[in-house]
Coordinates of C-alpha atoms in Angstrom, one line a residue:
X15 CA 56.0 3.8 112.7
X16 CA 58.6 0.9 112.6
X17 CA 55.9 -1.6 111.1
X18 CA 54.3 1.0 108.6
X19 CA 58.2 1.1 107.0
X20 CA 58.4 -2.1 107.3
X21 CA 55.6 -2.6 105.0
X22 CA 56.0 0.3 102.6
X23 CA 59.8 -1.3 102.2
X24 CA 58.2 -4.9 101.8
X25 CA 55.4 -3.5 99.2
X26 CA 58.5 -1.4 97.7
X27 CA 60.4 -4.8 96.9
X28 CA 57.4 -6.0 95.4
X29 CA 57.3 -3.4 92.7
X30 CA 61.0 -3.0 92.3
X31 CA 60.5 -6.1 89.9
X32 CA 61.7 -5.5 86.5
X33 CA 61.3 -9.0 85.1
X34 CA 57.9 -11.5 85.5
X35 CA 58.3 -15.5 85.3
X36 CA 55.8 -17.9 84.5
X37 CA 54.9 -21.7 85.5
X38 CA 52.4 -23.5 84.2
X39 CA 50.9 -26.7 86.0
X40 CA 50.0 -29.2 83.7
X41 CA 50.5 -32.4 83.0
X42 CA 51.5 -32.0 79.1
X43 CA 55.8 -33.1 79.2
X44 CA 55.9 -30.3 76.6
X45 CA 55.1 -27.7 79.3
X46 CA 56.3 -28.9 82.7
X47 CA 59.0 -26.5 82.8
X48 CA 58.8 -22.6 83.7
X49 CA 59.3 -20.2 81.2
X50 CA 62.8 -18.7 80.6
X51 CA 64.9 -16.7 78.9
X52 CA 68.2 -15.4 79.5
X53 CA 70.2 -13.2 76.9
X54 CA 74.3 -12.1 76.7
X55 CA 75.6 -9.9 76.3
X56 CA 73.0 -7.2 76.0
X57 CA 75.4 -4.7 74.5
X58 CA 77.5 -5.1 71.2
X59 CA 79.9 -2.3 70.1
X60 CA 81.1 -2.1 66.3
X61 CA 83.9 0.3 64.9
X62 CA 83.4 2.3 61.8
X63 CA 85.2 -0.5 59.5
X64 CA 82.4 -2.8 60.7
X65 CA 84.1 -5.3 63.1
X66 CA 83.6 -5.6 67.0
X67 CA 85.3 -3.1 69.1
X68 CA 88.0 -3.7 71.8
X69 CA 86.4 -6.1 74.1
X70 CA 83.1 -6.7 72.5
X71 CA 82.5 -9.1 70.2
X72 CA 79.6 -10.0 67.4
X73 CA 77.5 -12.0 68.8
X74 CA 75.0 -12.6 71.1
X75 CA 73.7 -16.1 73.0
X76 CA 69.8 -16.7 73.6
X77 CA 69.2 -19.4 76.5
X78 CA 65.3 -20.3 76.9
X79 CA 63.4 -23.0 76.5
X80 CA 60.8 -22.1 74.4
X81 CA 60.2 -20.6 70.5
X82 CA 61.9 -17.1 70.1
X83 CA 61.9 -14.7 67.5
X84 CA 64.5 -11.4 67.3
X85 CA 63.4 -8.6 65.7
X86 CA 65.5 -5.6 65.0
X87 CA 63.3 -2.5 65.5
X88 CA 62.7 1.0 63.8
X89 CA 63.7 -0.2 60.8
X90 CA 67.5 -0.1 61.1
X91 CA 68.4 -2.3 57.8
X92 CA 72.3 -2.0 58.4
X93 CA 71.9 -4.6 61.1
X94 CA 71.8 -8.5 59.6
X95 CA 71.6 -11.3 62.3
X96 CA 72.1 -14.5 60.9
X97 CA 68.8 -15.8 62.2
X98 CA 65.5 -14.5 63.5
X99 CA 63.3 -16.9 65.0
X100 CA 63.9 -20.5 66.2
X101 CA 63.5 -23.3 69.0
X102 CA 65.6 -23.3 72.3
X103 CA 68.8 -21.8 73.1
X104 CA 71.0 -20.3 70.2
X105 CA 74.0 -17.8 68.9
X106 CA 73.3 -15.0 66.9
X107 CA 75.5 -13.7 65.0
X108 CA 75.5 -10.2 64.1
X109 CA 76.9 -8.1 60.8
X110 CA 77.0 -4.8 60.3
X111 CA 78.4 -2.6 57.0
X112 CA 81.3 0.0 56.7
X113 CA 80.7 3.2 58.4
X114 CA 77.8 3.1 59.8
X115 CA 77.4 5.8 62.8
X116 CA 73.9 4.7 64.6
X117 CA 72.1 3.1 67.1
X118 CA 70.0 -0.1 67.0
X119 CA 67.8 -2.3 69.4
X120 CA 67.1 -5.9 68.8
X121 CA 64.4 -7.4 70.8
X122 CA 64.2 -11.0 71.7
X123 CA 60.5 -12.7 72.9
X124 CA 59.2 -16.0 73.6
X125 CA 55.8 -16.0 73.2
X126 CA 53.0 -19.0 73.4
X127 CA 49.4 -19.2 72.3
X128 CA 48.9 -16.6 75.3
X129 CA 51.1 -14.2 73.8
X130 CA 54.5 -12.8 74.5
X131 CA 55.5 -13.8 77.9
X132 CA 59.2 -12.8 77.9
X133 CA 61.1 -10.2 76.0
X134 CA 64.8 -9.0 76.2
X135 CA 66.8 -6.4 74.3
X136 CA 70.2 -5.9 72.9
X137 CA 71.5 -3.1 72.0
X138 CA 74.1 -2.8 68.8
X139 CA 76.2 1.2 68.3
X140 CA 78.5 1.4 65.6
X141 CA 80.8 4.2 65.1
X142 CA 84.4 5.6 65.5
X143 CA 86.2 4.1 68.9
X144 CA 88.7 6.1 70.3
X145 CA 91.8 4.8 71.1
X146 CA 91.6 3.2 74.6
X147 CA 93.5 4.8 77.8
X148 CA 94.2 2.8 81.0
X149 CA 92.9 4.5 83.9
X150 CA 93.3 1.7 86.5
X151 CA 95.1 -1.6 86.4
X152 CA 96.6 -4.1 88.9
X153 CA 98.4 -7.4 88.5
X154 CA 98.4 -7.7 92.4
X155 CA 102.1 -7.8 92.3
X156 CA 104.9 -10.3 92.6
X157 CA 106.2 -10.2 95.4
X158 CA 107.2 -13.2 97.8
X159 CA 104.7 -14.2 99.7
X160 CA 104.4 -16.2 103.1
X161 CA 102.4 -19.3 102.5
X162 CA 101.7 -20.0 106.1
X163 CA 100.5 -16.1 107.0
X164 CA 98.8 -14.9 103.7
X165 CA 98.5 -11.0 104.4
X166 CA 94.3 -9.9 103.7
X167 CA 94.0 -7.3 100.7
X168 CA 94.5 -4.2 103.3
X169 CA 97.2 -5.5 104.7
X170 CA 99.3 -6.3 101.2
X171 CA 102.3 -4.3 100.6
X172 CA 102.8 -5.2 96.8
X173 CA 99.9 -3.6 95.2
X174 CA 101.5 -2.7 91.6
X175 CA 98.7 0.1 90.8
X176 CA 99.3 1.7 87.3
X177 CA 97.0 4.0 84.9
X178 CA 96.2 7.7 85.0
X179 CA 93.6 7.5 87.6
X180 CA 95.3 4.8 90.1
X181 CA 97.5 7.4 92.3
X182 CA 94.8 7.5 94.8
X183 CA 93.5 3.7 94.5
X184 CA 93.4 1.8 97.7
X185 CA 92.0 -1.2 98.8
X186 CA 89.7 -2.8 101.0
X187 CA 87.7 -6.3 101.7
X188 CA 86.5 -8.8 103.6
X189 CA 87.6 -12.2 103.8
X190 CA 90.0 -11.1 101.0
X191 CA 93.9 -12.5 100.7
X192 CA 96.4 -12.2 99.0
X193 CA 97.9 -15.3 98.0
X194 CA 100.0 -17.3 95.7
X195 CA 98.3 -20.6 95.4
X196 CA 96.1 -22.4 93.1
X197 CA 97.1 -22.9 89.6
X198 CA 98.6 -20.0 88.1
X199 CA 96.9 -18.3 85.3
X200 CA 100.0 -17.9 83.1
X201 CA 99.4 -17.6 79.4
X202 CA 95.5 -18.2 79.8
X203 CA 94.5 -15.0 78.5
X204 CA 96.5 -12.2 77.0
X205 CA 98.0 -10.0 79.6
X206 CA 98.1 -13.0 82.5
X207 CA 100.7 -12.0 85.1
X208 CA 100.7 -15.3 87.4
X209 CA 100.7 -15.0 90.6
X210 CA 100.2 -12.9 92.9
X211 CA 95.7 -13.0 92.9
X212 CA 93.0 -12.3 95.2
X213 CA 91.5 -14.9 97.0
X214 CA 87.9 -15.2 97.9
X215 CA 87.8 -17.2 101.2
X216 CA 84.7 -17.6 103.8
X217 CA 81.6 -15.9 103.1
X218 CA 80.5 -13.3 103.4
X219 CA 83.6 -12.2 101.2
X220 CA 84.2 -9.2 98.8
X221 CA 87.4 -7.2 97.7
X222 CA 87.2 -3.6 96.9
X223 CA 89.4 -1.1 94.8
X224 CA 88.5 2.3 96.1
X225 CA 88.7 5.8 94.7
X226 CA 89.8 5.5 91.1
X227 CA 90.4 8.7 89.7
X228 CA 87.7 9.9 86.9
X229 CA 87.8 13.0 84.3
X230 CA 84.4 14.2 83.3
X231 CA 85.4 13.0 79.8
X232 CA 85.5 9.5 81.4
X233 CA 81.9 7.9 80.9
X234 CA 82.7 5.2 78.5
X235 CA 84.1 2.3 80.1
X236 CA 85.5 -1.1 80.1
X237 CA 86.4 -3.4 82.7
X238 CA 88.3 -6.6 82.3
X239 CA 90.0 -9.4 84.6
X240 CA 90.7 -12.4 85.0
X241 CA 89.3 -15.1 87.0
X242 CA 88.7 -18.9 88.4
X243 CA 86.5 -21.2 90.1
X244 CA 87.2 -24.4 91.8
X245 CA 85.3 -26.4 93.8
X246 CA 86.7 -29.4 95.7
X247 CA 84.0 -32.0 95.9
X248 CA 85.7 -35.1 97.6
X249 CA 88.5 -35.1 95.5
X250 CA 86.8 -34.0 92.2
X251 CA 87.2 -30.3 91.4
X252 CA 85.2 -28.6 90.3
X253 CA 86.3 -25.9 87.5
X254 CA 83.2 -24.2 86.1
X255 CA 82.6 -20.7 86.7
X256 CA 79.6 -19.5 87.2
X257 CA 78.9 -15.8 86.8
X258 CA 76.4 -15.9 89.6
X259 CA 78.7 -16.8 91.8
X260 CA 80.6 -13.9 91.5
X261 CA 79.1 -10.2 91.6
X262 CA 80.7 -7.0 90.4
X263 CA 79.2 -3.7 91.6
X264 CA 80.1 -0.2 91.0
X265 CA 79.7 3.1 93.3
X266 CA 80.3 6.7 93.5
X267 CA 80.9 7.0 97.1
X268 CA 82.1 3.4 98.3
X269 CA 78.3 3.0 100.1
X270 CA 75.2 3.0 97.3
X271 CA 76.3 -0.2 94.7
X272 CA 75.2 -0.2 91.5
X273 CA 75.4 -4.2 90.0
X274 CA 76.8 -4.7 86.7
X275 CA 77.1 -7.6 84.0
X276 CA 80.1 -9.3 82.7
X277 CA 80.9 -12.1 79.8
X278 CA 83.5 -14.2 79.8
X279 CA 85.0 -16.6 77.9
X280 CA 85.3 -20.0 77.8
X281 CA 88.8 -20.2 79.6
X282 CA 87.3 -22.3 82.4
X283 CA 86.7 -25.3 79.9
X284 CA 90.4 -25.9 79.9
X285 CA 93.9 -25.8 82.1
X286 CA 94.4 -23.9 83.9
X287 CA 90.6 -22.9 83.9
X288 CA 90.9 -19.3 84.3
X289 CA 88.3 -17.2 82.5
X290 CA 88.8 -13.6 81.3
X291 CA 86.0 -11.4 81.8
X292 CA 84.5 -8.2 80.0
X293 CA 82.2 -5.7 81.1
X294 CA 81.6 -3.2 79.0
X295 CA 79.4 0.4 80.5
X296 CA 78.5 3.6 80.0
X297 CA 78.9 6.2 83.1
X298 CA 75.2 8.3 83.2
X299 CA 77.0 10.7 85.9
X300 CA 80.5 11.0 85.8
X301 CA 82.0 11.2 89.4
X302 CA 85.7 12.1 90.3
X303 CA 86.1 8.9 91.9
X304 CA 85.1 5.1 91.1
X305 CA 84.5 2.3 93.2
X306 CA 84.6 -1.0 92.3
X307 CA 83.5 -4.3 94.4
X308 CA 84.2 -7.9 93.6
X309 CA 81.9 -10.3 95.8
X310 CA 82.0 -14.0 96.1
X311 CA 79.3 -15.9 96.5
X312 CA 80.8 -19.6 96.9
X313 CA 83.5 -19.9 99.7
X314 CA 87.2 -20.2 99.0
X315 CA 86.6 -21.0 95.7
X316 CA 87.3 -17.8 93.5
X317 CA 90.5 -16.2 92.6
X318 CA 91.0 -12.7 90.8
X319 CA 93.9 -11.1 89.2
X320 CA 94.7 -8.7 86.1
X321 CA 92.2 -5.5 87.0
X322 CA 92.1 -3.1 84.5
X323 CA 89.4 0.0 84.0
X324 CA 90.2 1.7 80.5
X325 CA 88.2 4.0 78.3
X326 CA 86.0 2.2 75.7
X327 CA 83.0 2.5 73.4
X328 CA 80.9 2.2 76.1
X329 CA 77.8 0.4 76.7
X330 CA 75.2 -0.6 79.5
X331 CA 73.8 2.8 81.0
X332 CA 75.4 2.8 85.0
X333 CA 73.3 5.3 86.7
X334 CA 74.3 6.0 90.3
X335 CA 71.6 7.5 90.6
X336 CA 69.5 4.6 91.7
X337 CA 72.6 3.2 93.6
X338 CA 71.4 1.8 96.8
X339 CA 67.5 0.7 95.4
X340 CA 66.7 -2.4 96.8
X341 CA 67.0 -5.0 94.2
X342 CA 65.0 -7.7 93.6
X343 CA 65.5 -11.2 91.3
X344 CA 63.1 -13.7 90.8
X345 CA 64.2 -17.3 90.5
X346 CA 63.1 -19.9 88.3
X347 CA 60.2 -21.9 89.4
X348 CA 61.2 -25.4 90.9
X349 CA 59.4 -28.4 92.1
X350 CA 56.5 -28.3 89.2
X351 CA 53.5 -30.5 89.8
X352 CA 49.7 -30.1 88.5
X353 CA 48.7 -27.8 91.4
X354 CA 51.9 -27.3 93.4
X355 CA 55.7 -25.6 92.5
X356 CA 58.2 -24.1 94.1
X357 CA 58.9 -20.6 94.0
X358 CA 61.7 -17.9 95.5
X359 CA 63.5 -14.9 94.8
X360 CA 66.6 -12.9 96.2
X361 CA 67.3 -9.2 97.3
X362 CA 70.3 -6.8 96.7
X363 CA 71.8 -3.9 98.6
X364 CA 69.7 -4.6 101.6
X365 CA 70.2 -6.4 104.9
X366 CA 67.4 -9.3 104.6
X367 CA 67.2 -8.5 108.6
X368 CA 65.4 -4.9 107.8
X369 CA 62.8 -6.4 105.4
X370 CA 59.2 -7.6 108.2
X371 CA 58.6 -10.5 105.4
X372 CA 60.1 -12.0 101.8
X373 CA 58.1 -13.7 99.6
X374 CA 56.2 -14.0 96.4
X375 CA 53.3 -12.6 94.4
X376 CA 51.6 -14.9 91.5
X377 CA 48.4 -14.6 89.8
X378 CA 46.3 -16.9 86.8
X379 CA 47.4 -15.1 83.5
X380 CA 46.0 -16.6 80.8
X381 CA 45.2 -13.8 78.0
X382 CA 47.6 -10.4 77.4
X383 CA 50.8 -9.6 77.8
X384 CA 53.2 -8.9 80.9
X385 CA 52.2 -5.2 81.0
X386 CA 48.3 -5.6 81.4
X387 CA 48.9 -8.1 84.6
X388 CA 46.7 -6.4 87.5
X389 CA 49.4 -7.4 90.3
X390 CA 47.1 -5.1 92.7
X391 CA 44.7 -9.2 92.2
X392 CA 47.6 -11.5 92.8
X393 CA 47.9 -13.6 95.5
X394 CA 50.9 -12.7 98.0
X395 CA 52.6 -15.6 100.1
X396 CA 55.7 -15.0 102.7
X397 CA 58.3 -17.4 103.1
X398 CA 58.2 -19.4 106.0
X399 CA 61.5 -18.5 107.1
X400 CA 63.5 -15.3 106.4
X401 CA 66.4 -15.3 104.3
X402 CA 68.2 -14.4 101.3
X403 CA 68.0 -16.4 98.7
X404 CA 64.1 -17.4 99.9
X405 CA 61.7 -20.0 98.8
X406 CA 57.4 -20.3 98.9
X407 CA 55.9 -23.6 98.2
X408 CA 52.8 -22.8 96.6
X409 CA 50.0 -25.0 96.3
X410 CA 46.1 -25.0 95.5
X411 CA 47.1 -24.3 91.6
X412 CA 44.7 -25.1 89.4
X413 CA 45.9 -28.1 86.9
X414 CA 46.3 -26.8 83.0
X415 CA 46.5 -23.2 84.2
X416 CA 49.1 -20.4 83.6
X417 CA 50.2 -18.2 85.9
X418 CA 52.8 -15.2 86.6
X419 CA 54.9 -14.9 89.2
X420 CA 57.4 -12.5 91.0
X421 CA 58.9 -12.2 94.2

């Protein structure tokens, strides 16, 4: 029985998928790279009076390296983007009218002679924004600290919880201090409190804010922090951050994790390099109590301060109930030759030591789109060794051919 779930869970990954990626091996420099596209933020909130809400902002950046086009569907004229097709990476802006109270999609694709391989979708609401409450925020305090014994996050005495729903916060990590160091982030974004922050030390390392008090009225949501990065490479540091290098998650009950995306700004480009960040999300099921979990993915290199949960306009549907799925991210194909490349993916919200095999699926795809791919045909290759982030070197691909790949 242990080997039959084994492989249902492995098969599971597989189709847990939501997103395909292509490589093509050929020897044309125009197409020696994989396909990609990456859009942000997906969600963009507007106020009757026609200008971005609280948080949002009117805009939206496509990265990709090949010909897009953006298309706003069902017709919804109030929505003008100041372009709609193009080359490479770009900003959109977007402009909406007074007054509008509605809904609209935008959809992104890249496409080739094949047809569309990629699409992605942003979503524009316009309407009346109420006037935001603070249900949770920290500053983590200001307190002295003692540099040579820095107390971890469940051990910290000055905690300076405020907002409706904090009464019952506490907290818990791993790996998490509290500390004093670093350069402070005074006056680097509105609301910046200085020191006291979280730090981020050895991985595996994650902070969590438990039990944040909800009313059902509570489903529109907006978290914001502040944040930095640095990386000490012989001297040289490091200051860019990286949003994949730092996870936010959301639960119900503290033990099923729900991922969510964040934007930031571009605070890291200058002293003192902190970045504030803004997630904007909209509660499916509202529960009496909120977790929230901050994970670091590089060692002793991240610092956190200036929490704050609030009501919003909402935005990306948070449904907990598929907290707990496994998760699974393909990465961008590496290594690209006529016949070889190298492929890989990740897993979330499972132990990597529970999955039999990791791996990856790909298949020719040369005619279609995404959807008519018969994955049941594809070709499926384990990686060698076990772990998470993984990686398959494929070979045997046939020069001047396309194909689809997942992990």
């Amino acid at each position: 029985m242990r080997n039959l779930n084994f492989l249902k869970l492995f098969y599971g990954l597989m189709l847990v998928m939501v997103s395909t990626a292509f490589v093509s091996c050929v020897d044309d420099n125009d197409d020696t790279e994989a396909p990609y596209l990456e859009v942000s933020p997906t969600t963009l909130i507007f106020g009757l009076d026609g200008q971005p809400a609280n948080g949002s902002q009117a805009s939206f950046d496509i990265s990709t390296n090949r010909s897009w086009k953006a298309t706003v569907k069902d017709d919804k004229s109030w929505v003008t983007l100041s372009k709609y097709e193009g080359e490479g990476s770009a900003t959109i802006q977007v402009s909406i009218p007074e007054n509008v109270n509605d809904e609209a999609s935008v959809v992104i694709e890249i496409s080739n002679k094949v047809g569309v391989l990629m699409s992605e979708t942003v979503k524009i609401s316009s309407g009346s924004v109420e006037p935001s409450v603070v249900i949770y925020n920290d500053n983590v305090g200001t307190i002295e600290l003692d540099k040579t014994n820095w107390p971890f996050v469940d051990k910290y005495e000055g905690w300076n919880k405020t907002g409706v729903g904090s009464e019952s916060v506490t907290y818990t990590g791993v790996n998490a201090s509290v500390r004093n160091s670093g350069l402070a982030n005074t006056d680097a974004y509105a609301g910046a409190s200085g020191p006291n922050v979280v730090f981020f030390g050895k991985t595996p390392t994650n902070f969590n804010v438990n039990t944040i008090t909800l009313t059902s009225e509570q489903k529109n949501l907006q978290l914001t922090f502040g944040a930095s990065r640095s990386v000490n490479n012989n001297g040289t540091y490091d200051n860019t951050f990286d949003v994949s290098k730092f996870e936010v998650a959301l639960s119900a009950d503290g033990t099923a994790w729900v991922p969510i995306t964040y934007t930031k700004n571009n605070g890291d480009a200058d002293y003192p390099y902190w970045v504030f960040a803004t997630a904007n999300f909209t509660l499916k099921q509202v529960p009496e109590n909120l977790y929230i979990r901050f994970t670091a993915l590089d060692a002793s290199a991240i610092r956190l301060d200036d929490i704050t949960l609030a009501t919003g306009a909402g935005g990306t549907e948070i449904d907990f109930g598929t907290a707990g799925e496994p998760k699974v991210t393909t990465t961008d194909a590496k290594a690209i030759t006529a016949t070889t490349a190298t492929l890989g993916g990740s897993v979330a919200n499972i132990e990597i030591s529970e999955a039999t095999e990791v791996g990856v699926q790909y298949i020719e795809f040369s005619t279609g789109t995404v959807t008519d791919i018969d994955w049941t045909k594809a070709t499926k290759t384990a990686a060698s060794v076990k772990e998470n982030p993984w990686t398959v070197a494929v070979t045997n691909l046939t020069k001047d051919n396309q194909y689809a790949f997942r992990a």
